[in-house]
Tab-separated table of N, CA, C and O in Angstrom:
chain	number	residue	atom	x	y	z
A	1	GLN	N	-155.143	1.361	-112.537
A	1	GLN	CA	-154.660	2.607	-113.000
A	1	GLN	C	-155.249	3.306	-113.971
A	1	GLN	O	-155.873	2.547	-115.139
A	2	VAL	N	-155.285	4.506	-113.866
A	2	VAL	CA	-156.220	5.252	-115.181
A	2	VAL	C	-155.278	6.088	-116.068
A	2	VAL	O	-154.251	6.317	-115.750
A	3	GLN	N	-155.545	6.144	-117.527
A	3	GLN	CA	-154.958	6.759	-118.227
A	3	GLN	C	-155.454	8.166	-118.675
A	3	GLN	O	-156.630	8.051	-118.798
A	4	LEU	N	-154.988	9.103	-118.962
A	4	LEU	CA	-155.329	10.150	-119.473
A	4	LEU	C	-154.868	10.928	-120.672
A	4	LEU	O	-153.414	10.765	-120.595
A	5	VAL	N	-155.492	11.641	-121.070
A	5	VAL	CA	-155.128	11.877	-122.776
A	5	VAL	C	-155.534	13.588	-123.064
A	5	VAL	O	-156.908	13.764	-123.077
A	6	GLU	N	-154.839	14.485	-123.005
A	6	GLU	CA	-155.090	15.942	-122.933
A	6	GLU	C	-155.359	16.226	-124.518
A	6	GLU	O	-154.213	15.837	-125.165
A	7	SER	N	-155.773	17.321	-124.903
A	7	SER	CA	-156.204	17.906	-126.360
A	7	SER	C	-156.428	19.227	-125.986
A	7	SER	O	-156.859	19.832	-124.825
A	8	GLY	N	-156.629	20.001	-127.163
A	8	GLY	CA	-156.934	21.243	-127.165
A	8	GLY	C	-155.895	22.416	-126.965
A	8	GLY	O	-156.234	23.799	-126.955
A	9	GLY	N	-154.742	21.978	-126.898
A	9	GLY	CA	-153.848	23.126	-126.327
A	9	GLY	C	-153.215	23.858	-128.144
A	9	GLY	O	-153.727	23.411	-129.221
A	10	GLY	N	-152.464	24.917	-127.698
A	10	GLY	CA	-152.265	25.488	-128.886
A	10	GLY	C	-151.466	26.916	-128.687
A	10	GLY	O	-151.330	27.283	-127.752
A	11	LEU	N	-151.717	27.632	-129.927
A	11	LEU	CA	-151.165	28.916	-129.691
A	11	LEU	C	-152.214	30.080	-129.904
A	11	LEU	O	-152.975	29.649	-131.017
A	12	VAL	N	-152.297	30.933	-129.176
A	12	VAL	CA	-153.756	31.875	-129.310
A	12	VAL	C	-152.889	33.003	-128.802
A	12	VAL	O	-151.995	33.443	-127.978
A	13	GLN	N	-153.796	34.391	-129.294
A	13	GLN	CA	-153.151	35.574	-128.901
A	13	GLN	C	-154.047	36.096	-127.295
A	13	GLN	O	-154.776	35.667	-126.886
A	14	ALA	N	-153.050	37.063	-126.704
A	14	ALA	CA	-153.762	37.477	-125.606
A	14	ALA	C	-155.058	37.831	-125.770
A	14	ALA	O	-155.521	38.630	-126.839
A	15	GLY	N	-156.025	37.609	-124.933
A	15	GLY	CA	-157.342	37.895	-125.008
A	15	GLY	C	-158.492	36.809	-125.311
A	15	GLY	O	-159.351	36.968	-125.435
A	16	GLY	N	-157.855	35.751	-125.924
A	16	GLY	CA	-158.187	34.743	-126.634
A	16	GLY	C	-158.729	33.771	-125.946
A	16	GLY	O	-158.576	33.983	-124.684
A	17	SER	N	-159.316	32.705	-126.486
A	17	SER	CA	-159.693	31.482	-125.737
A	17	SER	C	-159.542	30.270	-126.175
A	17	SER	O	-159.195	30.142	-127.433
A	18	LEU	N	-159.319	29.208	-125.100
A	18	LEU	CA	-158.840	27.815	-125.482
A	18	LEU	C	-159.528	26.979	-124.542
A	18	LEU	O	-160.093	27.273	-123.603
A	19	ARG	N	-160.220	25.766	-125.242
A	19	ARG	CA	-160.834	24.372	-124.086
A	19	ARG	C	-159.888	23.266	-124.051
A	19	ARG	O	-159.461	22.982	-125.348
A	20	LEU	N	-159.414	23.104	-123.082
A	20	LEU	CA	-158.536	21.800	-123.063
A	20	LEU	C	-159.691	20.624	-122.822
A	20	LEU	O	-160.465	20.966	-121.986
A	21	SER	N	-159.196	19.684	-123.245
A	21	SER	CA	-160.115	18.256	-122.780
A	21	SER	C	-158.963	17.365	-122.222
A	21	SER	O	-158.001	17.151	-122.673
A	22	CYS	N	-159.483	16.445	-121.474
A	22	CYS	CA	-158.558	15.315	-120.847
A	22	CYS	C	-159.696	14.142	-120.841
A	22	CYS	O	-160.822	14.266	-120.158
A	23	ALA	N	-159.479	12.887	-121.886
A	23	ALA	CA	-160.566	11.906	-121.573
A	23	ALA	C	-159.778	10.828	-120.584
A	23	ALA	O	-158.260	10.389	-120.885
A	24	ALA	N	-160.425	10.151	-120.080
A	24	ALA	CA	-160.011	9.182	-119.151
A	24	ALA	C	-160.368	7.894	-119.319
A	24	ALA	O	-161.578	7.646	-119.777
A	25	SER	N	-159.385	6.857	-119.157
A	25	SER	CA	-159.763	5.625	-119.470
A	25	SER	C	-160.530	5.072	-118.112
A	25	SER	O	-160.339	5.635	-116.992
A	26	GLY	N	-161.555	3.803	-118.304
A	26	GLY	CA	-161.785	3.194	-117.065
A	26	GLY	C	-163.415	3.519	-116.907
A	26	GLY	O	-163.589	4.443	-117.393
A	27	SER	N	-164.031	2.497	-115.883
A	27	SER	CA	-165.142	2.994	-115.476
A	27	SER	C	-165.710	3.725	-114.134
A	27	SER	O	-166.629	3.613	-114.074
A	28	MET	N	-164.471	4.037	-113.540
A	28	MET	CA	-164.510	4.717	-112.194
A	28	MET	C	-164.557	6.163	-112.646
A	28	MET	O	-164.301	6.700	-111.119
A	29	PHE	N	-164.624	6.899	-113.798
A	29	PHE	CA	-164.213	8.237	-113.690
A	29	PHE	C	-165.056	9.247	-112.755
A	29	PHE	O	-164.656	10.003	-112.020
A	30	SER	N	-166.567	8.681	-112.635
A	30	SER	CA	-167.480	9.392	-111.890
A	30	SER	C	-167.199	9.986	-110.783
A	30	SER	O	-167.674	10.819	-109.877
A	31	ILE	N	-166.209	8.808	-110.034
A	31	ILE	CA	-165.876	9.004	-108.615
A	31	ILE	C	-164.279	9.616	-108.399
A	31	ILE	O	-164.073	9.829	-107.081
A	32	TYR	N	-163.877	10.062	-109.522
A	32	TYR	CA	-162.584	11.029	-109.266
A	32	TYR	C	-162.607	12.039	-109.152
A	32	TYR	O	-163.389	12.751	-109.857
A	33	ALA	N	-161.880	12.736	-108.546
A	33	ALA	CA	-161.782	14.270	-108.339
A	33	ALA	C	-160.583	14.397	-109.594
A	33	ALA	O	-159.250	13.562	-110.000
A	34	MET	N	-160.659	15.288	-110.180
A	34	MET	CA	-159.908	15.584	-111.321
A	34	MET	C	-159.500	17.176	-111.406
A	34	MET	O	-159.999	18.081	-110.820
A	35	GLY	N	-158.356	17.367	-111.709
A	35	GLY	CA	-157.614	18.694	-111.746
A	35	GLY	C	-156.828	19.173	-112.714
A	35	GLY	O	-156.327	18.405	-113.837
A	36	TRP	N	-156.862	20.287	-113.251
A	36	TRP	CA	-155.835	20.776	-114.235
A	36	TRP	C	-154.698	21.488	-113.336
A	36	TRP	O	-154.958	22.314	-112.767
A	37	TYR	N	-153.224	21.147	-114.017
A	37	TYR	CA	-152.073	22.022	-113.394
A	37	TYR	C	-151.346	22.303	-114.440
A	37	TYR	O	-151.519	22.352	-115.704
A	38	ARG	N	-150.556	23.272	-114.346
A	38	ARG	CA	-149.670	23.840	-115.374
A	38	ARG	C	-148.307	23.904	-114.828
A	38	ARG	O	-148.062	24.042	-113.586
A	39	GLN	N	-147.218	24.039	-115.897
A	39	GLN	CA	-146.087	24.317	-115.508
A	39	GLN	C	-145.322	24.913	-116.423
A	39	GLN	O	-145.161	24.701	-117.798
A	40	ALA	N	-144.813	26.351	-116.086
A	40	ALA	CA	-144.261	27.539	-116.819
A	40	ALA	C	-142.762	26.950	-117.225
A	40	ALA	O	-142.346	26.382	-115.862
A	41	PRO	N	-141.961	27.386	-117.943
A	41	PRO	CA	-140.614	27.198	-117.918
A	41	PRO	C	-140.081	27.472	-116.630
A	41	PRO	O	-140.282	28.770	-116.392
A	42	GLY	N	-138.956	26.985	-115.973
A	42	GLY	CA	-138.444	27.193	-114.884
A	42	GLY	C	-139.160	27.524	-113.746
A	42	GLY	O	-138.650	27.801	-112.371
A	43	LYS	N	-140.645	27.024	-113.760
A	43	LYS	CA	-141.210	27.012	-112.564
A	43	LYS	C	-141.870	25.962	-112.179
A	43	LYS	O	-141.740	24.617	-112.881
A	44	GLU	N	-142.410	25.734	-110.913
A	44	GLU	CA	-142.691	24.470	-110.366
A	44	GLU	C	-144.503	24.247	-111.112
A	44	GLU	O	-144.828	25.346	-111.225
A	45	ARG	N	-144.726	23.023	-110.921
A	45	ARG	CA	-146.061	22.726	-111.430
A	45	ARG	C	-146.936	23.211	-110.377
A	45	ARG	O	-146.633	23.186	-109.106
A	46	GLU	N	-147.996	23.838	-110.603
A	46	GLU	CA	-149.036	24.546	-110.065
A	46	GLU	C	-150.563	24.033	-110.316
A	46	GLU	O	-150.765	23.748	-111.602
A	47	LEU	N	-151.571	24.118	-109.286
A	47	LEU	CA	-152.764	23.719	-109.411
A	47	LEU	C	-153.602	24.803	-110.083
A	47	LEU	O	-153.234	25.819	-109.435
A	48	VAL	N	-154.245	24.399	-111.231
A	48	VAL	CA	-155.059	25.594	-111.798
A	48	VAL	C	-156.436	25.318	-111.468
A	48	VAL	O	-156.952	26.548	-111.229
A	49	ALA	N	-157.168	24.210	-111.418
A	49	ALA	CA	-158.412	24.516	-111.064
A	49	ALA	C	-158.723	22.893	-110.780
A	49	ALA	O	-157.821	21.841	-111.194
A	50	ARG	N	-159.762	22.595	-109.944
A	50	ARG	CA	-159.995	21.065	-109.660
A	50	ARG	C	-161.414	20.878	-109.596
A	50	ARG	O	-162.316	22.023	-108.908
A	51	ILE	N	-162.233	19.878	-109.758
A	51	ILE	CA	-163.216	19.278	-109.605
A	51	ILE	C	-163.463	18.065	-109.147
A	51	ILE	O	-162.936	17.049	-109.124
A	52	ASN	N	-164.349	17.866	-108.032
A	52	ASN	CA	-164.698	16.913	-107.188
A	52	ASN	C	-165.700	15.865	-107.939
A	52	ASN	O	-166.273	16.245	-108.821
A	53	SER	N	-165.987	14.832	-107.315
A	53	SER	CA	-167.039	13.791	-107.778
A	53	SER	C	-168.138	14.331	-107.592
A	53	SER	O	-169.148	14.279	-108.677
A	54	GLY	N	-168.406	15.505	-106.967
A	54	GLY	CA	-169.873	15.961	-106.799
A	54	GLY	C	-170.157	17.476	-107.418
A	54	GLY	O	-171.187	17.922	-107.673
A	55	GLY	N	-168.959	17.762	-108.295
A	55	GLY	CA	-168.953	18.873	-109.078
A	55	GLY	C	-168.424	19.856	-108.212
A	55	GLY	O	-168.589	21.079	-109.194
A	56	SER	N	-168.377	19.970	-107.335
A	56	SER	CA	-167.693	21.370	-106.725
A	56	SER	C	-166.282	21.610	-107.132
A	56	SER	O	-165.326	20.641	-107.679
A	57	THR	N	-165.830	22.756	-107.370
A	57	THR	CA	-164.814	23.212	-107.891
A	57	THR	C	-164.125	24.378	-107.002
A	57	THR	O	-164.478	25.129	-106.246
A	58	ASN	N	-162.722	24.308	-107.342
A	58	ASN	CA	-161.864	25.693	-106.854
A	58	ASN	C	-160.632	25.843	-107.843
A	58	ASN	O	-160.492	25.146	-108.857
A	59	TYR	N	-160.483	27.106	-107.767
A	59	TYR	CA	-159.283	27.549	-108.628
A	59	TYR	C	-158.263	28.294	-107.935
A	59	TYR	O	-158.357	28.673	-106.871
A	60	ALA	N	-157.164	28.602	-108.679
A	60	ALA	CA	-155.862	29.212	-108.356
A	60	ALA	C	-156.381	30.718	-108.497
A	60	ALA	O	-157.567	30.953	-109.307
A	61	ASP	N	-155.970	31.539	-107.563
A	61	ASP	CA	-156.688	33.169	-107.726
A	61	ASP	C	-156.007	33.690	-109.045
A	61	ASP	O	-156.979	34.526	-109.422
A	62	SER	N	-155.234	33.059	-109.632
A	62	SER	CA	-154.692	33.772	-111.005
A	62	SER	C	-155.806	33.565	-111.827
A	62	SER	O	-155.482	34.240	-113.023
A	63	VAL	N	-156.602	32.516	-111.722
A	63	VAL	CA	-157.216	31.924	-113.116
A	63	VAL	C	-158.784	32.405	-112.751
A	63	VAL	O	-159.582	32.231	-113.484
A	64	LYS	N	-159.418	32.791	-111.399
A	64	LYS	CA	-160.757	32.896	-111.131
A	64	LYS	C	-161.167	33.760	-112.170
A	64	LYS	O	-160.892	35.326	-112.194
A	65	GLY	N	-162.482	33.705	-112.462
A	65	GLY	CA	-163.171	34.343	-113.246
A	65	GLY	C	-162.942	34.255	-114.786
A	65	GLY	O	-163.615	34.961	-115.635
A	66	ARG	N	-161.806	33.764	-115.040
A	66	ARG	CA	-161.364	33.351	-116.459
A	66	ARG	C	-161.472	31.900	-116.859
A	66	ARG	O	-161.911	31.857	-118.210
A	67	PHE	N	-161.261	31.133	-115.855
A	67	PHE	CA	-161.273	29.554	-116.470
A	67	PHE	C	-162.348	28.955	-115.760
A	67	PHE	O	-162.735	29.413	-114.856
A	68	THR	N	-162.821	27.760	-116.378
A	68	THR	CA	-163.997	27.169	-115.683
A	68	THR	C	-163.800	25.719	-116.008
A	68	THR	O	-163.453	25.195	-116.990
A	69	ILE	N	-163.416	25.015	-114.931
A	69	ILE	CA	-163.333	23.556	-115.150
A	69	ILE	C	-164.854	22.602	-114.972
A	69	ILE	O	-165.804	23.294	-114.023
A	70	SER	N	-164.951	21.939	-115.882
A	70	SER	CA	-166.230	21.053	-116.007
A	70	SER	C	-165.691	19.784	-116.192
A	70	SER	O	-164.855	19.205	-116.680
A	71	ARG	N	-167.083	18.524	-116.039
A	71	ARG	CA	-166.754	17.368	-116.528
A	71	ARG	C	-168.057	16.968	-116.934
A	71	ARG	O	-169.282	17.272	-116.735
A	72	ASP	N	-167.699	15.565	-117.893
A	72	ASP	CA	-168.745	15.069	-118.610
A	72	ASP	C	-168.618	13.554	-118.056
A	72	ASP	O	-167.814	12.800	-118.764
A	73	ASN	N	-169.265	13.077	-117.076
A	73	ASN	CA	-169.075	11.945	-116.498
A	73	ASN	C	-169.928	10.552	-117.771
A	73	ASN	O	-168.886	9.657	-117.768
A	74	ALA	N	-170.664	10.943	-118.727
A	74	ALA	CA	-170.784	10.079	-119.432
A	74	ALA	C	-169.889	9.729	-120.895
A	74	ALA	O	-169.520	8.899	-121.392
A	75	LYS	N	-169.000	10.907	-120.496
A	75	LYS	CA	-167.974	10.910	-121.720
A	75	LYS	C	-166.401	10.601	-121.037
A	75	LYS	O	-165.273	10.439	-121.781
A	76	ASN	N	-166.480	10.717	-119.743
A	76	ASN	CA	-165.230	10.259	-119.070
A	76	ASN	C	-164.158	11.529	-119.328
A	76	ASN	O	-162.903	11.184	-119.516
A	77	THR	N	-164.509	12.573	-119.454
A	77	THR	CA	-163.935	13.799	-120.007
A	77	THR	C	-164.096	15.155	-118.781
A	77	THR	O	-165.040	14.987	-118.303
A	78	VAL	N	-162.943	15.570	-118.761
A	78	VAL	CA	-162.855	16.871	-117.965
A	78	VAL	C	-162.379	17.780	-118.617
A	78	VAL	O	-161.632	17.545	-119.829
A	79	TYR	N	-162.735	19.044	-118.882
A	79	TYR	CA	-162.706	20.306	-119.518
A	79	TYR	C	-162.223	21.498	-118.871
A	79	TYR	O	-162.324	21.516	-117.515
A	80	LEU	N	-161.357	22.391	-119.583
A	80	LEU	CA	-160.747	23.563	-118.846
A	80	LEU	C	-161.138	24.435	-119.874
A	80	LEU	O	-160.356	24.653	-121.053
A	81	GLN	N	-161.989	25.513	-119.960
A	81	GLN	CA	-162.439	26.460	-120.519
A	81	GLN	C	-161.529	27.742	-120.280
A	81	GLN	O	-161.832	28.020	-118.966
A	82	MET	N	-160.678	28.089	-121.055
A	82	MET	CA	-159.878	29.145	-120.583
A	82	MET	C	-160.192	30.293	-121.545
A	82	MET	O	-160.036	30.238	-122.857
A	83	ASN	N	-160.443	31.477	-120.903
A	83	ASN	CA	-160.755	32.792	-121.600
A	83	ASN	C	-160.054	34.054	-121.355
A	83	ASN	O	-159.312	33.704	-120.200
A	84	SER	N	-159.960	34.945	-121.831
A	84	SER	CA	-159.312	35.956	-121.599
A	84	SER	C	-157.716	35.590	-121.231
A	84	SER	O	-157.265	36.416	-119.794
A	85	LEU	N	-157.050	35.130	-122.044
A	85	LEU	CA	-155.665	34.505	-121.823
A	85	LEU	C	-154.749	35.486	-121.857
A	85	LEU	O	-154.932	36.739	-122.693
A	86	LYS	N	-153.967	35.236	-120.886
A	86	LYS	CA	-152.758	36.200	-120.867
A	86	LYS	C	-151.160	35.497	-120.999
A	86	LYS	O	-151.337	34.374	-120.922
A	87	PRO	N	-150.329	36.310	-121.447
A	87	PRO	CA	-149.046	35.392	-121.841
A	87	PRO	C	-148.552	35.045	-120.623
A	87	PRO	O	-147.820	33.714	-120.747
A	88	GLU	N	-149.016	35.189	-119.336
A	88	GLU	CA	-148.552	34.559	-118.251
A	88	GLU	C	-149.328	33.072	-118.047
A	88	GLU	O	-148.771	32.477	-117.285
A	89	ASP	N	-149.769	32.960	-118.859
A	89	ASP	CA	-151.106	31.785	-118.757
A	89	ASP	C	-150.180	30.681	-119.539
A	89	ASP	O	-150.565	29.651	-119.810
A	90	THR	N	-149.025	31.095	-120.306
A	90	THR	CA	-148.150	29.988	-121.186
A	90	THR	C	-147.686	28.964	-120.530
A	90	THR	O	-147.170	29.359	-119.426
A	91	ALA	N	-148.075	27.550	-120.393
A	91	ALA	CA	-147.232	26.785	-119.725
A	91	ALA	C	-147.876	25.438	-120.499
A	91	ALA	O	-148.834	25.418	-121.575
A	92	VAL	N	-147.168	24.208	-119.828
A	92	VAL	CA	-147.726	22.856	-120.477
A	92	VAL	C	-148.680	22.578	-119.177
A	92	VAL	O	-148.644	22.809	-117.986
A	93	TYR	N	-149.905	22.188	-119.751
A	93	TYR	CA	-151.069	22.065	-119.037
A	93	TYR	C	-151.389	20.538	-119.045
A	93	TYR	O	-151.226	19.716	-119.709
A	94	TYR	N	-151.360	19.966	-117.653
A	94	TYR	CA	-151.566	18.810	-117.435
A	94	TYR	C	-152.949	18.300	-116.626
A	94	TYR	O	-153.302	18.949	-115.395
A	95	CYS	N	-153.472	17.291	-117.008
A	95	CYS	CA	-154.895	16.785	-116.466
A	95	CYS	C	-154.135	15.636	-115.346
A	95	CYS	O	-153.310	14.773	-115.544
A	96	ALA	N	-154.852	15.726	-114.180
A	96	ALA	CA	-154.518	14.598	-113.104
A	96	ALA	C	-155.926	14.116	-112.568
A	96	ALA	O	-156.656	14.646	-112.378
A	97	ALA	N	-155.576	12.589	-112.502
A	97	ALA	CA	-156.819	11.997	-111.690
A	97	ALA	C	-156.180	11.997	-109.926
A	97	ALA	O	-155.173	11.186	-110.065
A	98	ASP	N	-156.954	12.226	-109.191
A	98	ASP	CA	-156.748	11.924	-107.898
A	98	ASP	C	-157.548	10.925	-107.273
A	98	ASP	O	-158.736	10.872	-106.899
A	99	ILE	N	-156.707	9.819	-107.298
A	99	ILE	CA	-157.250	8.589	-106.811
A	99	ILE	C	-156.264	7.916	-105.785
A	99	ILE	O	-155.533	7.157	-106.079
A	100	MET	N	-156.302	8.800	-104.576
A	100	MET	CA	-155.488	8.361	-103.325
A	100	MET	C	-154.082	8.754	-103.838
A	100	MET	O	-153.072	9.250	-103.116
A	101	GLN	N	-153.625	8.870	-105.026
A	101	GLN	CA	-152.607	9.378	-105.509
A	101	GLN	C	-152.737	10.230	-107.044
A	101	GLN	O	-154.098	10.062	-107.172
A	102	LEU	N	-151.989	10.883	-107.434
A	102	LEU	CA	-152.190	11.673	-108.732
A	102	LEU	C	-151.601	11.125	-109.939
A	102	LEU	O	-150.424	10.567	-109.881
A	103	TYR	N	-152.506	10.793	-110.706
A	103	TYR	CA	-152.240	10.066	-112.342
A	103	TYR	C	-152.179	11.335	-112.925
A	103	TYR	O	-153.200	12.054	-113.097
A	104	TRP	N	-151.067	11.188	-114.014
A	104	TRP	CA	-151.008	12.395	-114.980
A	104	TRP	C	-151.077	11.816	-116.249
A	104	TRP	O	-150.691	10.896	-116.683
A	105	GLY	N	-151.667	13.126	-117.325
A	105	GLY	CA	-151.590	13.017	-118.447
A	105	GLY	C	-150.360	13.387	-118.973
A	105	GLY	O	-149.456	13.802	-118.252
A	106	GLN	N	-150.008	13.353	-120.181
A	106	GLN	CA	-148.641	13.836	-120.716
A	106	GLN	C	-148.678	15.326	-121.038
A	106	GLN	O	-147.464	15.670	-121.046
A	107	GLY	N	-149.607	15.985	-121.038
A	107	GLY	CA	-149.615	17.366	-120.984
A	107	GLY	C	-150.083	17.986	-122.338
A	107	GLY	O	-149.656	17.288	-123.516
A	108	THR	N	-150.507	19.104	-122.478
A	108	THR	CA	-150.713	19.978	-123.656
A	108	THR	C	-150.311	21.124	-123.561
A	108	THR	O	-150.424	21.815	-122.801
A	109	GLN	N	-149.405	21.658	-124.546
A	109	GLN	CA	-148.523	23.063	-124.542
A	109	GLN	C	-149.732	24.016	-124.740
A	109	GLN	O	-150.386	24.014	-125.781
A	110	VAL	N	-149.613	25.256	-124.121
A	110	VAL	CA	-150.437	26.515	-124.246
A	110	VAL	C	-149.623	27.656	-124.615
A	110	VAL	O	-148.668	27.532	-123.504
A	111	ILE	N	-149.674	28.405	-125.360
A	111	ILE	CA	-148.715	29.493	-125.715
A	111	ILE	C	-149.718	30.577	-126.054
A	111	ILE	O	-150.549	30.740	-127.074
A	112	VAL	N	-149.533	31.773	-125.163
A	112	VAL	CA	-150.121	33.263	-125.357
A	112	VAL	C	-149.452	33.942	-125.759
A	112	VAL	O	-148.690	34.371	-124.988
A	113	SER	N	-149.707	34.518	-126.821
A	113	SER	CA	-148.662	35.703	-127.563
A	113	SER	C	-149.554	36.814	-127.148
A	113	SER	O	-150.357	37.316	-126.920
A	114	SER	N	-148.169	37.988	-126.994
A	114	SER	CA	-148.819	39.271	-126.295
A	114	SER	C	-148.977	40.068	-127.699
A	114	SER	O	-148.480	39.829	-128.814
């Protein structure tokens, strides 16, 4: 079982940037696909970005061109660089490790003010 700890959330004005980090436990991080999800109040959790073990990425249409997911296997960490933030990006952001099932972090709050 893997443990995930997110950090980097906070309050930012529209148009600003934040970088989220997710640190994973264990020695097998490099083979995991990792994803960032978000859940806004009253909405379902949705996939924001995903990166596989080979570094291939995919993004939700709503964040393409603004968000970038990356990973540092030496640090067991996945990142989400969020630029040009919009109020509709406000949500709790969760990191997940895809190891035959999804393992979740505790989430980090992102609030974008208009």
